[in-house]
CSV table of C-alpha atoms and ligand atoms in Angstrom, one decimal:
chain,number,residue,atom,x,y,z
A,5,UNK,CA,36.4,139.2,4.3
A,6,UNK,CA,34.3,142.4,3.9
A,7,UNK,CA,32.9,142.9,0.8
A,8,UNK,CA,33.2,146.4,-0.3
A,9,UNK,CA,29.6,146.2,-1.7
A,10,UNK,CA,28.6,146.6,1.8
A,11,UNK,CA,26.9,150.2,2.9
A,12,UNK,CA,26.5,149.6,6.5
A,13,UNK,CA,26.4,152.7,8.1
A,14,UNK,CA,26.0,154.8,4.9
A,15,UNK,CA,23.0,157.1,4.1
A,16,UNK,CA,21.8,157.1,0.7
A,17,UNK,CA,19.1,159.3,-1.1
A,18,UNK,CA,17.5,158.0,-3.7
A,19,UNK,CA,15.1,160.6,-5.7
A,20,UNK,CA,11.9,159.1,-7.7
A,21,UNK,CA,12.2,156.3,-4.9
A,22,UNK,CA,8.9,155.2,-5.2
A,23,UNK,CA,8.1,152.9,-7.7
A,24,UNK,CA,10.1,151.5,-10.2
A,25,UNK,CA,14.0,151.6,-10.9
A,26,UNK,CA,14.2,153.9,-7.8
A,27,UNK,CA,12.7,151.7,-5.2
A,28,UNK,CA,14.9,148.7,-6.5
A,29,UNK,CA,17.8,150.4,-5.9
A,30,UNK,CA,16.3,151.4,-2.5
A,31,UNK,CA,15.6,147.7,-1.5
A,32,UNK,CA,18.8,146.5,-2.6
A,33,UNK,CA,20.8,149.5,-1.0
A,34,UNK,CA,18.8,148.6,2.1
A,35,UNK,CA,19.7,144.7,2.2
A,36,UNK,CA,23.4,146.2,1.6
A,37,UNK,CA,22.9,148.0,5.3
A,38,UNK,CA,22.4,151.4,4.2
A,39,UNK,CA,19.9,153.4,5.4
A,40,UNK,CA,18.0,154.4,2.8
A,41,UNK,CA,15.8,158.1,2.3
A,42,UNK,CA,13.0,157.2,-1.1
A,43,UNK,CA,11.9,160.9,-2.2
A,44,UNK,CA,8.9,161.2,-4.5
A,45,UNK,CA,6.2,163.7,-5.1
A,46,UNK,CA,4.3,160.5,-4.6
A,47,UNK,CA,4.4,160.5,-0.2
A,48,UNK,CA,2.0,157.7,0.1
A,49,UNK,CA,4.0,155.6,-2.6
A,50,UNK,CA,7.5,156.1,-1.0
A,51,UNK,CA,6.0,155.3,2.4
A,52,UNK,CA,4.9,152.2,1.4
A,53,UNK,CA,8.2,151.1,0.0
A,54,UNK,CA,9.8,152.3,3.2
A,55,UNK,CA,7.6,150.7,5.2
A,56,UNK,CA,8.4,147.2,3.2
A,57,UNK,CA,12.0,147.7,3.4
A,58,UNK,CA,12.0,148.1,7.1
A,59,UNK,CA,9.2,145.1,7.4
A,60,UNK,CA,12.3,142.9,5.7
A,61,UNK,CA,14.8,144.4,8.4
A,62,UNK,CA,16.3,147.0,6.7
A,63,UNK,CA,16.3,150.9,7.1
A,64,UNK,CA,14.1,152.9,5.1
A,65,UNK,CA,12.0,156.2,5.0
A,66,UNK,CA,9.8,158.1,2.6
A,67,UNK,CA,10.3,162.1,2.0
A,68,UNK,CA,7.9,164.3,0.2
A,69,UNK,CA,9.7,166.3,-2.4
A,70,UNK,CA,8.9,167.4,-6.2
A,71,UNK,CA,11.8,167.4,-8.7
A,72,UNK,CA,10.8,170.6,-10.6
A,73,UNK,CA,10.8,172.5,-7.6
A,74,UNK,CA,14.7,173.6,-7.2
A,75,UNK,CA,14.2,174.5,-3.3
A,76,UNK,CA,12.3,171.6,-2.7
A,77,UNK,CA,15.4,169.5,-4.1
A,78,UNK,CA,17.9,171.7,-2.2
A,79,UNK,CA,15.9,171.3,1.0
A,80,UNK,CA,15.4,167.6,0.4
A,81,UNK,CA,19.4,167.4,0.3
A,82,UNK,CA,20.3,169.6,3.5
A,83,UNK,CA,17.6,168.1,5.8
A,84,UNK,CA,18.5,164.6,5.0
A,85,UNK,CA,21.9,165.8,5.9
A,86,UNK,CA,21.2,167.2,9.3
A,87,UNK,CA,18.6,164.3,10.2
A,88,UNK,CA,21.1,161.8,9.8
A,89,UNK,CA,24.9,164.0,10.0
A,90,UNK,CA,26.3,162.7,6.9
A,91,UNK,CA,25.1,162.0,3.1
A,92,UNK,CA,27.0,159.3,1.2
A,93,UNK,CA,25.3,158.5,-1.6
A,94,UNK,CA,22.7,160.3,-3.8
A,95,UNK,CA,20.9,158.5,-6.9
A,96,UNK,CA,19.6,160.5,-9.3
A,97,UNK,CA,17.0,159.0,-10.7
A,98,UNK,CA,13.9,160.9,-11.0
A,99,UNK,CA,13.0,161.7,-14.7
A,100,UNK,CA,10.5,161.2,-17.5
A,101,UNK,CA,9.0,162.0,-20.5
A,102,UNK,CA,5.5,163.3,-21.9
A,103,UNK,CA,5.7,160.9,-25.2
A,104,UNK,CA,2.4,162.5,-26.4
A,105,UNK,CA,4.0,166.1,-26.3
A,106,UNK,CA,7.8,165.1,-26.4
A,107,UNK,CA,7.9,164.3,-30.3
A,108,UNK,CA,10.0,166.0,-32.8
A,109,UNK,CA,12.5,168.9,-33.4
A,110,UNK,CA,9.9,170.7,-34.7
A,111,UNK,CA,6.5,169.6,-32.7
A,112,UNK,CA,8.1,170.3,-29.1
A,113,UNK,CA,6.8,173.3,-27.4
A,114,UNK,CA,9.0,175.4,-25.4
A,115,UNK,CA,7.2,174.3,-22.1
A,116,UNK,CA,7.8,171.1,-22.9
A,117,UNK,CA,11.0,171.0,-23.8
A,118,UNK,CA,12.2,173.3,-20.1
A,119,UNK,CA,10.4,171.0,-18.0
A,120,UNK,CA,11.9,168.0,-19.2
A,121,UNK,CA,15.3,169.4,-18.9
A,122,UNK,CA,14.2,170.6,-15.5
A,123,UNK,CA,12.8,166.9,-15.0
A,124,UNK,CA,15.9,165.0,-15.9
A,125,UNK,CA,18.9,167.4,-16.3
A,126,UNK,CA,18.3,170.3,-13.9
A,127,UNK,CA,17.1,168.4,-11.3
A,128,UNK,CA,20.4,166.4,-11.5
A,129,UNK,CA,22.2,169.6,-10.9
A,130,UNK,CA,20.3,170.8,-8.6
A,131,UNK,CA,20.7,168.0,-6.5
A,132,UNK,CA,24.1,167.7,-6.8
A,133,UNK,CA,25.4,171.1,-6.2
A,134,UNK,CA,23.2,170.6,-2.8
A,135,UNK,CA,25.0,167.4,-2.4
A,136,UNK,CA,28.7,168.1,-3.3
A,137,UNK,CA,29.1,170.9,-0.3
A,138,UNK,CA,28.7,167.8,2.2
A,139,UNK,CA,30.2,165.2,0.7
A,140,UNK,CA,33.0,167.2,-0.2
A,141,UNK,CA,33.0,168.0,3.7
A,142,UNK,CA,33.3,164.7,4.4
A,143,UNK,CA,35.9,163.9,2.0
A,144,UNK,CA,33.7,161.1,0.4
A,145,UNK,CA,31.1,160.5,-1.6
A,146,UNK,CA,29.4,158.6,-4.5
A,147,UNK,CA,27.0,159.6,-7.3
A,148,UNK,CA,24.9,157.8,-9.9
A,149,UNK,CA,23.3,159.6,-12.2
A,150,UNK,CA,20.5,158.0,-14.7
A,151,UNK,CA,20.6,158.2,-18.7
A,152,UNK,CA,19.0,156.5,-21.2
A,153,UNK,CA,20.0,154.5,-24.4
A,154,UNK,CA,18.0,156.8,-26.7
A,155,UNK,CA,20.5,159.9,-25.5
A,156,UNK,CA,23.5,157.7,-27.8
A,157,UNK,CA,20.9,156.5,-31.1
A,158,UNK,CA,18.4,158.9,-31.4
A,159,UNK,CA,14.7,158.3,-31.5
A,160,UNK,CA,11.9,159.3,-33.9
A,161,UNK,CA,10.4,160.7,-30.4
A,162,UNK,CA,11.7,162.2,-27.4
A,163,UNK,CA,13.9,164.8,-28.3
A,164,UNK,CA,13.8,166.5,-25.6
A,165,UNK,CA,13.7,163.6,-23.4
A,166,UNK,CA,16.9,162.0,-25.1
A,167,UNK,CA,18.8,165.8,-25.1
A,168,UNK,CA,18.6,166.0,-21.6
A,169,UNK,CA,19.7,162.5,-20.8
A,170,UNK,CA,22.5,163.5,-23.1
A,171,UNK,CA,23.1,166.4,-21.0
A,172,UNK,CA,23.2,164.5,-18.3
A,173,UNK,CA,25.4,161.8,-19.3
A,174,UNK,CA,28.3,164.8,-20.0
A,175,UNK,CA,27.6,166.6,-16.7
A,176,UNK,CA,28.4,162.8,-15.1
A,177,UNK,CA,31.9,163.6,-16.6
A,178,UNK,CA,32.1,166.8,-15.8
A,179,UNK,CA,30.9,166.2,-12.3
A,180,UNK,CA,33.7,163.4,-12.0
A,181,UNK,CA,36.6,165.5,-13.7
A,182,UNK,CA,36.4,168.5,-11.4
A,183,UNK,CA,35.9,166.6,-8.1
A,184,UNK,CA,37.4,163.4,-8.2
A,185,UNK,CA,40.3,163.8,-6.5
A,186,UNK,CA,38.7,165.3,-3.8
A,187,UNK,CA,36.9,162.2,-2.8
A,188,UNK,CA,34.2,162.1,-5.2
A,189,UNK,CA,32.8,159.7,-7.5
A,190,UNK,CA,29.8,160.0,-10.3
A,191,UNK,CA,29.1,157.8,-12.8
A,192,UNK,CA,25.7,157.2,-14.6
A,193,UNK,CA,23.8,154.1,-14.9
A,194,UNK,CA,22.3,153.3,-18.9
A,195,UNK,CA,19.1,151.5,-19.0
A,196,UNK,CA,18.0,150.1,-21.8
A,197,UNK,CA,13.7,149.0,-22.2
A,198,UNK,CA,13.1,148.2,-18.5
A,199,UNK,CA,10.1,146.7,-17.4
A,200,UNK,CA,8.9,149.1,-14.9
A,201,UNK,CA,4.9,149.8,-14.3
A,202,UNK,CA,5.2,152.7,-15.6
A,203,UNK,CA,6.9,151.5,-19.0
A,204,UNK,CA,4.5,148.8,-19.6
A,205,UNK,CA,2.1,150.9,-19.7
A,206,UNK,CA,2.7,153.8,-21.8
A,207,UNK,CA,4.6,151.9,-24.2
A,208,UNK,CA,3.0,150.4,-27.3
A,209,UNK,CA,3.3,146.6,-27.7
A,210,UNK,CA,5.1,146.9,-31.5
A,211,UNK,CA,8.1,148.6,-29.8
A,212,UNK,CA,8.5,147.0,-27.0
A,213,UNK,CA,8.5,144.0,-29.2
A,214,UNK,CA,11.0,145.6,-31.4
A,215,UNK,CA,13.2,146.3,-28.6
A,216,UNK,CA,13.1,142.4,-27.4
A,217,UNK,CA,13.9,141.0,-30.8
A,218,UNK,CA,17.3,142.9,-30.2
A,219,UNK,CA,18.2,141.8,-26.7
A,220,UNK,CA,20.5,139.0,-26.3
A,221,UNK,CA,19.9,138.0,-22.6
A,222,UNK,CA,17.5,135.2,-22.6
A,223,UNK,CA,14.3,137.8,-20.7
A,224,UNK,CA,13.7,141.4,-20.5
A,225,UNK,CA,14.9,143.9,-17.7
A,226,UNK,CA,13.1,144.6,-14.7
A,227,UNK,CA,14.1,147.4,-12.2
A,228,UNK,CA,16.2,145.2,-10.1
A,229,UNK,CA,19.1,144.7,-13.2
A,230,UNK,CA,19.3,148.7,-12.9
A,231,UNK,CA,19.3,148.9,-9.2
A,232,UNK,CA,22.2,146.1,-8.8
A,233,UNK,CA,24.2,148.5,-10.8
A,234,UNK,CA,23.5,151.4,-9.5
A,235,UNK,CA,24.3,149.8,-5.9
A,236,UNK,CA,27.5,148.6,-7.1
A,237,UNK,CA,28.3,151.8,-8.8
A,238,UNK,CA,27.5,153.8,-5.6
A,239,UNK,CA,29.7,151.0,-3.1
A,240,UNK,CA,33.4,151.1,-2.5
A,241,UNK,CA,33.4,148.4,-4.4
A,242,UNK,CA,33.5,150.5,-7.5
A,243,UNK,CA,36.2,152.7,-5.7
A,244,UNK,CA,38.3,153.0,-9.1
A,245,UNK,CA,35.3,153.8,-11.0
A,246,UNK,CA,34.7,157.2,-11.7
A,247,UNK,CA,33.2,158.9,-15.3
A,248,UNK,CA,31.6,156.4,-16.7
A,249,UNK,CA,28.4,154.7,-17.5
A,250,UNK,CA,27.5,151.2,-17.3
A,251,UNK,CA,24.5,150.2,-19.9
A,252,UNK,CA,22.2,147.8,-18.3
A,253,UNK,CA,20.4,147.1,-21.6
A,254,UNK,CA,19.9,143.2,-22.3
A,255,UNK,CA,22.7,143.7,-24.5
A,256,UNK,CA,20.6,145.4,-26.6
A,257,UNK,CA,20.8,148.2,-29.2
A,258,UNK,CA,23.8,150.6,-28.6
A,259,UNK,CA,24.2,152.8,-31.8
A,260,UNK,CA,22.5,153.9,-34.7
A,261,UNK,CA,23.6,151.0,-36.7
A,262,UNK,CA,21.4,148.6,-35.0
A,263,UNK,CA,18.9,150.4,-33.2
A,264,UNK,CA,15.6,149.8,-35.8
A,265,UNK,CA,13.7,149.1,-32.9
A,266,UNK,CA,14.4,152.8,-31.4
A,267,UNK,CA,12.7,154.0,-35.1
A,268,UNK,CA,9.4,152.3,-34.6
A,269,UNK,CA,8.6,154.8,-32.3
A,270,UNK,CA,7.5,154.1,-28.9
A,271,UNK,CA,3.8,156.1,-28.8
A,272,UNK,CA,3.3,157.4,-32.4
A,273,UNK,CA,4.2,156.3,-36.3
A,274,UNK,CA,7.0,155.3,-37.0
A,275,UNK,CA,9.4,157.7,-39.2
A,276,UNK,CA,9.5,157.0,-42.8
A,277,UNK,CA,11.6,154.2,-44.2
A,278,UNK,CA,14.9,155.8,-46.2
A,279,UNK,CA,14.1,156.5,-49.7
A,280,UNK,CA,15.0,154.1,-52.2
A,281,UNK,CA,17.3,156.0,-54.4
A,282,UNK,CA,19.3,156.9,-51.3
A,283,UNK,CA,23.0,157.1,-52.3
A,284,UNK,CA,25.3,155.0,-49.7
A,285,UNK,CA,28.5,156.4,-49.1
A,286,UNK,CA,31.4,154.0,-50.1
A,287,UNK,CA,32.9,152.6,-47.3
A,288,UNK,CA,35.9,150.9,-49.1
B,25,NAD,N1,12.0,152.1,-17.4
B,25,NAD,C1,12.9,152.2,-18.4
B,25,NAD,O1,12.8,151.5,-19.4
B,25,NAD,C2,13.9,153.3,-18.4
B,25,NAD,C3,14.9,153.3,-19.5
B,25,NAD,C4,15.9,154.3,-19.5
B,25,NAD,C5,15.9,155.2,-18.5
B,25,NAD,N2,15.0,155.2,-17.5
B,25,NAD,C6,15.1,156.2,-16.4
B,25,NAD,O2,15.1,155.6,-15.1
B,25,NAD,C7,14.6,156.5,-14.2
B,25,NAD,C8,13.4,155.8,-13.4
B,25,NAD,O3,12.5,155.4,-14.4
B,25,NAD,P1,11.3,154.4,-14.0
B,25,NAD,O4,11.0,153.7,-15.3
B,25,NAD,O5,11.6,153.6,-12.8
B,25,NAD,O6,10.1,155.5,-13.7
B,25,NAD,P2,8.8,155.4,-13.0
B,25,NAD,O7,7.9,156.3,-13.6
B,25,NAD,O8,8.3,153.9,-12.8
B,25,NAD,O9,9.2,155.9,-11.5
B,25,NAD,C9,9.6,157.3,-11.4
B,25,NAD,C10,9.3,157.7,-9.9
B,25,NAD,O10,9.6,159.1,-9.9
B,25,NAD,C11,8.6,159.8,-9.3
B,25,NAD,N3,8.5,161.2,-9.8
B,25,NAD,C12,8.0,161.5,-11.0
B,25,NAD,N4,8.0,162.9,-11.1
B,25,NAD,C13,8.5,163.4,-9.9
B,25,NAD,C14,8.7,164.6,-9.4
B,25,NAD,N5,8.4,165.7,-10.1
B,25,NAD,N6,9.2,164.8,-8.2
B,25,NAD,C15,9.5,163.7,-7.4
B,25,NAD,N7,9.3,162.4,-7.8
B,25,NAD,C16,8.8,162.3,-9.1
B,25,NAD,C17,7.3,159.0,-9.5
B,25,NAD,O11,6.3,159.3,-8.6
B,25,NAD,C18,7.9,157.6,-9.5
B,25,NAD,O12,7.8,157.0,-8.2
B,25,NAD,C19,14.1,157.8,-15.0
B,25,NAD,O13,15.1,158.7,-14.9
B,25,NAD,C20,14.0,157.2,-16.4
B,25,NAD,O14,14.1,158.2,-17.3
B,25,NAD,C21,14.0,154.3,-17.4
C-alpha cells in the first residue's frame, strides 16, 4: 500500500524555511520525497538546511526572498513554478512579532502595526494569489497557512501580532470556501509555545514557565510537532480536509478561560489582576 502521506514527485515551497518550524517542515517534507524550495531573507541559513536535507538523500534548495517585499513573494512563487513546471504545495509560514514594539491597543505605532500585517497576513495573500493561478491550472493543490494560539485568547501583548494571525486564520476559510471545489485545499496549522531558537530566546523564563504548567503532554514542542502537521495537512492524506486548523499546542491553553499563562506577558508586565469588587455575572 501507498501511503497517501507520501509527496514523491511533488514540489513544495516553504517560506521562512530557514530555521525553525519552517525547516522542520522542510526536512520532513523532504524524507516524504518532495522536493523541497526553503525561502528566507536569510540565503546563507536556507542553504545550509538545503544542503543537510540533500546530505540525508532528500531534495532541497534555498531561495533568497524577503516577505515584506510583495514582488519579491510574487517572483519567488512564479520562478519556482517555471524551474520546476508545477507547484503543489506552499507553506506559509513566515511571520513574527517585534514584542518590544508590538504591545497594546494603544502603544502600537502605525508602522508597526502595517508591517506586521504585511509580515504575517499580507504576505499570506500575497503568496497565495501568486500560487492559486497555478495550482488552479493544475487542478490541484494544497495550502497551509500558520496562526497562532494567541489570535483565539488574547494576549496582554501582541496585538497586532495576534490580529493578523486572526486575519489569517479567516482568510484560510475564505481561501478554502471559494476554491475548494476546484481542487484546492487550505487549512492552517495552530502552534501553541514551540521551542524554536528564536522563541527561546526572546521569551522570558516566567512565561514560558506559565505556558508549561498548562500543557498536558509530558515535554514541550519543538518544530518538528508543527512540521508533522503541517506535512500531513499538505499530503493527500488529508484529502477531505479543507478549512480548518489543527492546534499543535501540548494540549495547552485554548480559550480565555484557561489561558492565565497568555496574561503574564511574554516580554513585559503582566496586566493587572481583576479588581476585587468585580461583579461576576450569574451563570445559573
Ligand atoms: N515558535 C512558536 O512558539 C510559534 C508559535 C505560534 C506561531 N508561530 C509561527 O510559526 C511561524 C514560524 O515561527 P518560528 O518560531 O519557526 O520562527 P523563527 O524566527 O525561528 O523562523 C522564522 C524564519 O523566517 C525567516 N524570516 C523572517 N523574516 C523574513 C522575511 N521578511 N522574509 C523572509 N524570511 C523571513 C527567518 O530568517 C527565519 O528563518 C511564524 O509564522 C510564527 O509566527 C510560532
Amino acid at each position: 500500500m501507498e501511503l497517501k502521506t507520501r509527496m514523491d514527485g511533488q514540489v513544495a515551497v516553504i517560506t521562512g524555511g530557514a530555521q525553525g518550524i519552517g525547516a522542520s517542515t522542510g526536512r520532513i517534507m523532504a524524507e516524504l520525497g518532495a522536493t523541497v524550495v526553503l525561502a528566507d531573507v536569510n540565503e546563507d541559513g536556507a542553504n545550509a538546511t538545503a544542503e543537510a536535507i540533500n546530505a540525508d538523500g532528500g531534495t532541497a534548495v534555498g531561495v533568497r526572498y524577503d516577505a515584506f517585499d510583495k514582488d519579491a513573494v510574487r517572483g519567488l512563487i512564479t520562478d519556482v513554478a517555471g524551474r520546476f513546471g508545477h507547484l503543489d504545495i506552499l507553506h506559509n509560514n513566515v511571520g513574527g512579532s517585534w514584542p518590544d514594539r508590538d504591545l497594546q491597543v494603544l502603544d502600537i505605532d502605525d508602522d508597526t502595526w502595517l508591517k506586521i500585517f504585511d509580515w504575517n497576513m499580507h504576505t499570506t495573500h500575497w503568496a497565495t494569489t501568486a500560487v492559486l493561478p497555478i495550482m488552479l491550472e493544475q487542478g490541484k493543490g494544497s495550502i497551509v497557512n500558520t496562526i497562532t494560539g494567541g489570535a483565539q485568547v488574547g494576549m496582554s501583548i501582541q496585538v497586532a501580532y495576534g490580529s493578523a494571525k486572526g486575519a489569517v486564520s479567516s482568510y484560510t476559510r475564505y481561501v478554502a470556501v471559494q476554491y475548494g471545489r476546484r481542487g484546492i485545499r487550505c487549512n492552517a496549522v495552530n502552534p501553541g509555545l514551540i521551542l524554536t531558537p528564536h522563541a527561546v530566546e526572546v521569551m522570558s523564563e516566567d512565561f514560558k514557565r506559565s505556558l508549561f504548567d498548562q500543557i498536558t503532554t509530558v515535554r514541550a514542542g519543538v518544530p518538528d510537532d508543527i512540521g508533522y502537521a503541517v506535512a500531513f495537512l499538505a499530503s493527500d492524506a488529508a484529502g477531505y480536509i479543507n478549512g480548518e486548523a489543527i492546534t499543535v499546542a501540548g494540549g495547552g491553553p485554548r480559550s480565555s478561560h484557561d489561558a492565565e499563562a497568555l496574561r503574564v506577558g511574554a516580554y513585559g508586565p503582566s496586566v493587572p489582576a481583576p479588581p476585587a469588587d468585580l461583579i461576576l455575572p450569574d451563570l445559573h
